[in-house]
Amino acid sequence: MAAQEPKQQVEVTQSTLRDRLRAEAAAPYRGLRHVFYAVFAASGLMGAFILGLKGLAGTAGDDVAWNLALQIGVVALMVALWRWDRG
């Protein structure tokens, strides 16, 4: 029985590798796209947070609503792209 275990383990490893390669061929660079989505969403969140604090302090200027809407829109777009890419 001990002689069959390494062969079975190799077959499992090969099938797992084959499945991973097929998934990558079906959706190339998915992991890289998810990194970009996360980075841009984090950037939008940080921008909205800082802009919100500037708005509360009164130092943001006249177009604070437009800029805040833009930052929130970036975050919403990245979340939508992430969900669309998963499905």
Tab-separated table of N, CA, C and O in Angstrom:
chain	number	residue	atom	x	y	z
A	1	MET	N	0.809	-1.194	0.000
A	1	MET	CA	0.000	0.000	0.000
A	1	MET	C	0.854	1.260	0.000
A	1	MET	O	0.456	2.242	-0.563
A	2	ALA	N	2.002	1.227	0.636
A	2	ALA	CA	2.854	2.406	0.690
A	2	ALA	C	3.412	2.750	-0.687
A	2	ALA	O	3.688	3.900	-0.970
A	3	ALA	N	3.536	1.761	-1.570
A	3	ALA	CA	4.057	2.020	-2.910
A	3	ALA	C	3.032	2.750	-3.774
A	3	ALA	O	3.394	3.462	-4.687
A	4	GLN	N	1.739	2.604	-3.503
A	4	GLN	CA	0.714	3.249	-4.306
A	4	GLN	C	0.491	4.702	-3.887
A	4	GLN	O	0.030	5.495	-4.676
A	5	GLU	N	0.783	5.059	-2.684
A	5	GLU	CA	0.531	6.415	-2.210
A	5	GLU	C	1.323	7.466	-2.977
A	5	GLU	O	0.745	8.478	-3.369
A	6	PRO	N	2.629	7.304	-3.239
A	6	PRO	CA	3.325	8.342	-4.007
A	6	PRO	C	2.771	8.491	-5.420
A	6	PRO	O	2.651	9.593	-5.923
A	7	LYS	N	2.397	7.375	-6.089
A	7	LYS	CA	1.846	7.457	-7.431
A	7	LYS	C	0.512	8.202	-7.414
A	7	LYS	O	0.246	9.041	-8.266
A	8	GLN	N	-0.313	7.905	-6.425
A	8	GLN	CA	-1.601	8.581	-6.308
A	8	GLN	C	-1.392	10.071	-6.028
A	8	GLN	O	-2.099	10.910	-6.576
A	9	GLN	N	-0.407	10.400	-5.222
A	9	GLN	CA	-0.118	11.794	-4.907
A	9	GLN	C	0.350	12.530	-6.163
A	9	GLN	O	-0.033	13.675	-6.388
A	10	VAL	N	1.145	11.903	-6.999
A	10	VAL	CA	1.604	12.518	-8.242
A	10	VAL	C	0.424	12.763	-9.175
A	10	VAL	O	0.318	13.813	-9.798
A	11	GLU	N	-0.504	11.795	-9.256
A	11	GLU	CA	-1.681	11.963	-10.112
A	11	GLU	C	-2.547	13.110	-9.624
A	11	GLU	O	-3.062	13.894	-10.419
A	12	VAL	N	-2.716	13.223	-8.320
A	12	VAL	CA	-3.507	14.316	-7.759
A	12	VAL	C	-2.825	15.644	-8.045
A	12	VAL	O	-3.464	16.619	-8.435
A	13	THR	N	-1.516	15.702	-7.890
A	13	THR	CA	-0.778	16.929	-8.146
A	13	THR	C	-0.877	17.319	-9.612
A	13	THR	O	-1.069	18.484	-9.937
A	14	GLN	N	-0.776	16.359	-10.525
A	14	GLN	CA	-0.869	16.647	-11.950
A	14	GLN	C	-2.268	17.130	-12.323
A	14	GLN	O	-2.417	18.069	-13.107
A	15	SER	N	-3.296	16.515	-11.747
A	15	SER	CA	-4.651	16.958	-12.066
A	15	SER	C	-4.922	18.339	-11.484
A	15	SER	O	-5.593	19.159	-12.112
A	16	THR	N	-4.379	18.618	-10.315
A	16	THR	CA	-4.536	19.945	-9.720
A	16	THR	C	-3.825	20.988	-10.571
A	16	THR	O	-4.366	22.062	-10.831
A	17	LEU	N	-2.625	20.682	-11.001
A	17	LEU	CA	-1.868	21.594	-11.859
A	17	LEU	C	-2.595	21.804	-13.180
A	17	LEU	O	-2.693	22.926	-13.682
A	18	ARG	N	-3.135	20.740	-13.743
A	18	ARG	CA	-3.869	20.839	-14.997
A	18	ARG	C	-5.097	21.736	-14.817
A	18	ARG	O	-5.388	22.587	-15.672
A	19	ASP	N	-5.809	21.585	-13.708
A	19	ASP	CA	-6.984	22.423	-13.447
A	19	ASP	C	-6.598	23.888	-13.287
A	19	ASP	O	-7.288	24.776	-13.792
A	20	ARG	N	-5.497	24.131	-12.595
A	20	ARG	CA	-5.033	25.519	-12.423
A	20	ARG	C	-4.631	26.136	-13.754
A	20	ARG	O	-4.920	27.308	-14.020
A	21	LEU	N	-3.966	25.368	-14.597
A	21	LEU	CA	-3.559	25.878	-15.905
A	21	LEU	C	-4.764	26.147	-16.801
A	21	LEU	O	-4.788	27.135	-17.541
A	22	ARG	N	-5.766	25.287	-16.741
A	22	ARG	CA	-6.982	25.517	-17.529
A	22	ARG	C	-7.718	26.762	-17.045
A	22	ARG	O	-8.243	27.532	-17.850
A	23	ALA	N	-7.777	26.958	-15.738
A	23	ALA	CA	-8.430	28.158	-15.195
A	23	ALA	C	-7.678	29.410	-15.619
A	23	ALA	O	-8.293	30.429	-15.957
A	24	GLU	N	-6.353	29.359	-15.627
A	24	GLU	CA	-5.561	30.511	-16.047
A	24	GLU	C	-5.725	30.768	-17.538
A	24	GLU	O	-5.756	31.912	-17.974
A	25	ALA	N	-5.841	29.724	-18.331
A	25	ALA	CA	-6.047	29.897	-19.767
A	25	ALA	C	-7.424	30.483	-20.063
A	25	ALA	O	-7.595	31.246	-21.012
A	26	ALA	N	-8.411	30.131	-19.266
A	26	ALA	CA	-9.764	30.645	-19.459
A	26	ALA	C	-9.866	32.117	-19.077
A	26	ALA	O	-10.620	32.873	-19.691
A	27	ALA	N	-9.129	32.533	-18.052
A	27	ALA	CA	-9.177	33.924	-17.590
A	27	ALA	C	-7.760	34.395	-17.271
A	27	ALA	O	-7.352	34.413	-16.114
A	28	PRO	N	-6.995	34.781	-18.294
A	28	PRO	CA	-5.609	35.176	-18.051
A	28	PRO	C	-5.519	36.475	-17.249
A	28	PRO	O	-6.357	37.365	-17.393
A	29	TYR	N	-4.527	36.537	-16.413
A	29	TYR	CA	-4.211	37.732	-15.605
A	29	TYR	C	-5.314	38.115	-14.636
A	29	TYR	O	-5.428	39.265	-14.242
A	30	ARG	N	-6.157	37.178	-14.218
A	30	ARG	CA	-7.233	37.496	-13.285
A	30	ARG	C	-6.676	37.982	-11.954
A	30	ARG	O	-7.165	38.960	-11.389
A	31	GLY	N	-5.646	37.334	-11.460
A	31	GLY	CA	-5.050	37.758	-10.192
A	31	GLY	C	-4.482	39.161	-10.272
A	31	GLY	O	-4.643	39.959	-9.343
A	32	LEU	N	-3.844	39.473	-11.380
A	32	LEU	CA	-3.286	40.817	-11.560
A	32	LEU	C	-4.395	41.863	-11.637
A	32	LEU	O	-4.281	42.946	-11.055
A	33	ARG	N	-5.480	41.523	-12.342
A	33	ARG	CA	-6.612	42.458	-12.408
A	33	ARG	C	-7.195	42.697	-11.025
A	33	ARG	O	-7.537	43.832	-10.672
A	34	HIS	N	-7.290	41.663	-10.208
A	34	HIS	CA	-7.835	41.829	-8.856
A	34	HIS	C	-6.933	42.708	-8.009
A	34	HIS	O	-7.425	43.490	-7.183
A	35	VAL	N	-5.632	42.616	-8.205
A	35	VAL	CA	-4.710	43.502	-7.481
A	35	VAL	C	-4.965	44.951	-7.879
A	35	VAL	O	-5.035	45.848	-7.020
A	36	PHE	N	-5.109	45.203	-9.182
A	36	PHE	CA	-5.386	46.565	-9.633
A	36	PHE	C	-6.711	47.077	-9.091
A	36	PHE	O	-6.816	48.233	-8.664
A	37	TYR	N	-7.739	46.242	-9.101
A	37	TYR	CA	-9.032	46.658	-8.556
A	37	TYR	C	-8.900	47.037	-7.082
A	37	TYR	O	-9.441	48.050	-6.642
A	38	ALA	N	-8.188	46.231	-6.330
A	38	ALA	CA	-8.030	46.499	-4.896
A	38	ALA	C	-7.227	47.772	-4.662
A	38	ALA	O	-7.585	48.585	-3.788
A	39	VAL	N	-6.168	47.970	-5.425
A	39	VAL	CA	-5.329	49.159	-5.240
A	39	VAL	C	-6.105	50.424	-5.594
A	39	VAL	O	-6.067	51.423	-4.854
A	40	PHE	N	-6.824	50.410	-6.719
A	40	PHE	CA	-7.582	51.601	-7.109
A	40	PHE	C	-8.743	51.869	-6.154
A	40	PHE	O	-9.066	53.029	-5.870
A	41	ALA	N	-9.377	50.820	-5.654
A	41	ALA	CA	-10.452	51.011	-4.677
A	41	ALA	C	-9.900	51.595	-3.376
A	41	ALA	O	-10.506	52.497	-2.788
A	42	ALA	N	-8.741	51.107	-2.946
A	42	ALA	CA	-8.125	51.660	-1.730
A	42	ALA	C	-7.743	53.116	-1.941
A	42	ALA	O	-7.913	53.948	-1.039
A	43	SER	N	-7.250	53.445	-3.126
A	43	SER	CA	-6.907	54.830	-3.432
A	43	SER	C	-8.141	55.721	-3.382
A	43	SER	O	-8.104	56.828	-2.839
A	44	GLY	N	-9.244	55.243	-3.950
A	44	GLY	CA	-10.483	56.014	-3.903
A	44	GLY	C	-11.004	56.186	-2.495
A	44	GLY	O	-11.494	57.260	-2.128
A	45	LEU	N	-10.880	55.136	-1.675
A	45	LEU	CA	-11.317	55.252	-0.277
A	45	LEU	C	-10.474	56.252	0.502
A	45	LEU	O	-11.004	57.060	1.271
A	46	MET	N	-9.167	56.185	0.290
A	46	MET	CA	-8.296	57.146	0.977
A	46	MET	C	-8.577	58.571	0.517
A	46	MET	O	-8.619	59.503	1.327
A	47	GLY	N	-8.782	58.743	-0.791
A	47	GLY	CA	-9.093	60.072	-1.318
A	47	GLY	C	-10.400	60.605	-0.762
A	47	GLY	O	-10.500	61.780	-0.394
A	48	ALA	N	-11.416	59.742	-0.699
A	48	ALA	CA	-12.704	60.175	-0.156
A	48	ALA	C	-12.592	60.517	1.321
A	48	ALA	O	-13.184	61.498	1.795
A	49	PHE	N	-11.819	59.729	2.058
A	49	PHE	CA	-11.633	59.991	3.489
A	49	PHE	C	-10.937	61.335	3.710
A	49	PHE	O	-11.390	62.163	4.508
A	50	ILE	N	-9.857	61.568	2.996
A	50	ILE	CA	-9.112	62.820	3.154
A	50	ILE	C	-9.957	64.002	2.689
A	50	ILE	O	-9.987	65.058	3.341
A	51	LEU	N	-10.656	63.840	1.569
A	51	LEU	CA	-11.499	64.920	1.073
A	51	LEU	C	-12.646	65.205	2.043
A	51	LEU	O	-13.024	66.360	2.248
A	52	GLY	N	-13.195	64.146	2.643
A	52	GLY	CA	-14.247	64.347	3.641
A	52	GLY	C	-13.741	65.117	4.853
A	52	GLY	O	-14.424	66.000	5.372
A	53	LEU	N	-12.530	64.793	5.306
A	53	LEU	CA	-11.951	65.545	6.427
A	53	LEU	C	-11.679	66.993	6.060
A	53	LEU	O	-11.907	67.895	6.871
A	54	LYS	N	-11.198	67.228	4.838
A	54	LYS	CA	-10.979	68.607	4.389
A	54	LYS	C	-12.304	69.363	4.300
A	54	LYS	O	-12.376	70.550	4.602
A	55	GLY	N	-13.351	68.662	3.867
A	55	GLY	CA	-14.666	69.295	3.797
A	55	GLY	C	-15.189	69.660	5.172
A	55	GLY	O	-15.774	70.734	5.359
A	56	LEU	N	-14.966	68.793	6.148
A	56	LEU	CA	-15.390	69.104	7.515
A	56	LEU	C	-14.587	70.254	8.099
A	56	LEU	O	-15.107	71.050	8.884
A	57	ALA	N	-13.321	70.356	7.714
A	57	ALA	CA	-12.471	71.431	8.216
A	57	ALA	C	-12.718	72.743	7.475
A	57	ALA	O	-12.323	73.800	7.950
A	58	GLY	N	-13.349	72.669	6.308
A	58	GLY	CA	-13.638	73.872	5.548
A	58	GLY	C	-12.490	74.327	4.656
A	58	GLY	O	-12.482	75.476	4.219
A	59	THR	N	-11.552	73.453	4.372
A	59	THR	CA	-10.408	73.846	3.547
A	59	THR	C	-10.396	73.151	2.189
A	59	THR	O	-9.404	73.210	1.470
A	60	ALA	N	-11.493	72.519	1.786
A	60	ALA	CA	-11.508	71.725	0.556
A	60	ALA	C	-11.782	72.559	-0.682
A	60	ALA	O	-11.452	72.150	-1.778
A	61	GLY	N	-12.395	73.685	-0.563
A	61	GLY	CA	-12.711	74.504	-1.727
A	61	GLY	C	-14.170	74.382	-2.110
A	61	GLY	O	-14.985	73.777	-1.411
A	62	ASP	N	-14.491	74.958	-3.268
A	62	ASP	CA	-15.885	75.015	-3.702
A	62	ASP	C	-16.380	73.719	-4.341
A	62	ASP	O	-17.570	73.435	-4.332
A	63	ASP	N	-15.491	72.955	-4.928
A	63	ASP	CA	-15.918	71.764	-5.651
A	63	ASP	C	-15.756	70.483	-4.838
A	63	ASP	O	-15.474	69.428	-5.384
A	64	VAL	N	-15.959	70.547	-3.540
A	64	VAL	CA	-15.788	69.390	-2.674
A	64	VAL	C	-16.807	68.297	-2.994
A	64	VAL	O	-16.471	67.114	-2.977
A	65	ALA	N	-18.042	68.667	-3.324
A	65	ALA	CA	-19.075	67.675	-3.613
A	65	ALA	C	-18.724	66.898	-4.887
A	65	ALA	O	-18.870	65.667	-4.941
A	66	TRP	N	-18.260	67.607	-5.925
A	66	TRP	CA	-17.885	66.943	-7.177
A	66	TRP	C	-16.714	65.984	-6.953
A	66	TRP	O	-16.727	64.859	-7.441
A	67	ASN	N	-15.703	66.420	-6.244
A	67	ASN	CA	-14.537	65.572	-6.009
A	67	ASN	C	-14.880	64.363	-5.131
A	67	ASN	O	-14.381	63.261	-5.373
A	68	LEU	N	-15.710	64.557	-4.149
A	68	LEU	CA	-16.133	63.448	-3.297
A	68	LEU	C	-16.955	62.435	-4.093
A	68	LEU	O	-16.770	61.226	-3.948
A	69	ALA	N	-17.831	62.933	-4.967
A	69	ALA	CA	-18.613	62.039	-5.815
A	69	ALA	C	-17.701	61.254	-6.757
A	69	ALA	O	-17.936	60.064	-7.013
A	70	LEU	N	-16.671	61.880	-7.261
A	70	LEU	CA	-15.729	61.202	-8.141
A	70	LEU	C	-14.996	60.079	-7.409
A	70	LEU	O	-14.861	58.971	-7.927
A	71	GLN	N	-14.555	60.349	-6.189
A	71	GLN	CA	-13.854	59.323	-5.408
A	71	GLN	C	-14.773	58.155	-5.079
A	71	GLN	O	-14.376	56.985	-5.178
A	72	ILE	N	-15.988	58.438	-4.707
A	72	ILE	CA	-16.946	57.378	-4.396
A	72	ILE	C	-17.292	56.598	-5.668
A	72	ILE	O	-17.453	55.370	-5.635
A	73	GLY	N	-17.361	57.291	-6.803
A	73	GLY	CA	-17.606	56.620	-8.072
A	73	GLY	C	-16.489	55.664	-8.449
A	73	GLY	O	-16.735	54.579	-8.989
A	74	VAL	N	-15.243	56.046	-8.173
A	74	VAL	CA	-14.104	55.168	-8.446
A	74	VAL	C	-14.211	53.902	-7.607
A	74	VAL	O	-14.008	52.785	-8.105
A	75	VAL	N	-14.541	54.054	-6.342
A	75	VAL	CA	-14.678	52.888	-5.465
A	75	VAL	C	-15.820	51.992	-5.953
A	75	VAL	O	-15.669	50.762	-6.038
A	76	ALA	N	-16.943	52.581	-6.316
A	76	ALA	CA	-18.089	51.798	-6.796
A	76	ALA	C	-17.741	51.067	-8.098
A	76	ALA	O	-18.113	49.896	-8.284
A	77	LEU	N	-17.006	51.732	-8.981
A	77	LEU	CA	-16.606	51.093	-10.229
A	77	LEU	C	-15.678	49.911	-9.980
A	77	LEU	O	-15.829	48.853	-10.600
A	78	MET	N	-14.735	50.064	-9.070
A	78	MET	CA	-13.804	48.962	-8.791
A	78	MET	C	-14.526	47.774	-8.147
A	78	MET	O	-14.240	46.627	-8.468
A	79	VAL	N	-15.479	48.041	-7.284
A	79	VAL	CA	-16.263	46.949	-6.679
A	79	VAL	C	-17.085	46.246	-7.751
A	79	VAL	O	-17.151	45.015	-7.788
A	80	ALA	N	-17.691	47.022	-8.654
A	80	ALA	CA	-18.478	46.424	-9.727
A	80	ALA	C	-17.596	45.591	-10.661
A	80	ALA	O	-17.977	44.487	-11.060
A	81	LEU	N	-16.418	46.085	-11.005
A	81	LEU	CA	-15.512	45.325	-11.864
A	81	LEU	C	-15.032	44.049	-11.185
A	81	LEU	O	-14.899	43.010	-11.827
A	82	TRP	N	-14.760	44.132	-9.886
A	82	TRP	CA	-14.322	42.947	-9.132
A	82	TRP	C	-15.414	41.872	-9.188
A	82	TRP	O	-15.151	40.716	-9.450
A	83	ARG	N	-16.656	42.278	-8.917
A	83	ARG	CA	-17.771	41.313	-8.923
A	83	ARG	C	-18.017	40.755	-10.321
A	83	ARG	O	-18.309	39.577	-10.483
A	84	TRP	N	-17.899	41.605	-11.332
A	84	TRP	CA	-18.112	41.162	-12.702
A	84	TRP	C	-17.018	40.177	-13.122
A	84	TRP	O	-17.292	39.212	-13.830
A	85	ASP	N	-15.798	40.413	-12.671
A	85	ASP	CA	-14.679	39.556	-13.027
A	85	ASP	C	-14.773	38.204	-12.335
A	85	ASP	O	-14.280	37.206	-12.858
A	86	ARG	N	-15.361	38.153	-11.162
A	86	ARG	CA	-15.518	36.874	-10.449
A	86	ARG	C	-16.524	35.968	-11.136
A	86	ARG	O	-16.406	34.759	-11.079
A	87	GLY	N	-17.560	36.552	-11.727
A	87	GLY	CA	-18.657	35.755	-12.290
A	87	GLY	C	-18.378	35.308	-13.644
A	87	GLY	O	-18.070	34.446	-14.234
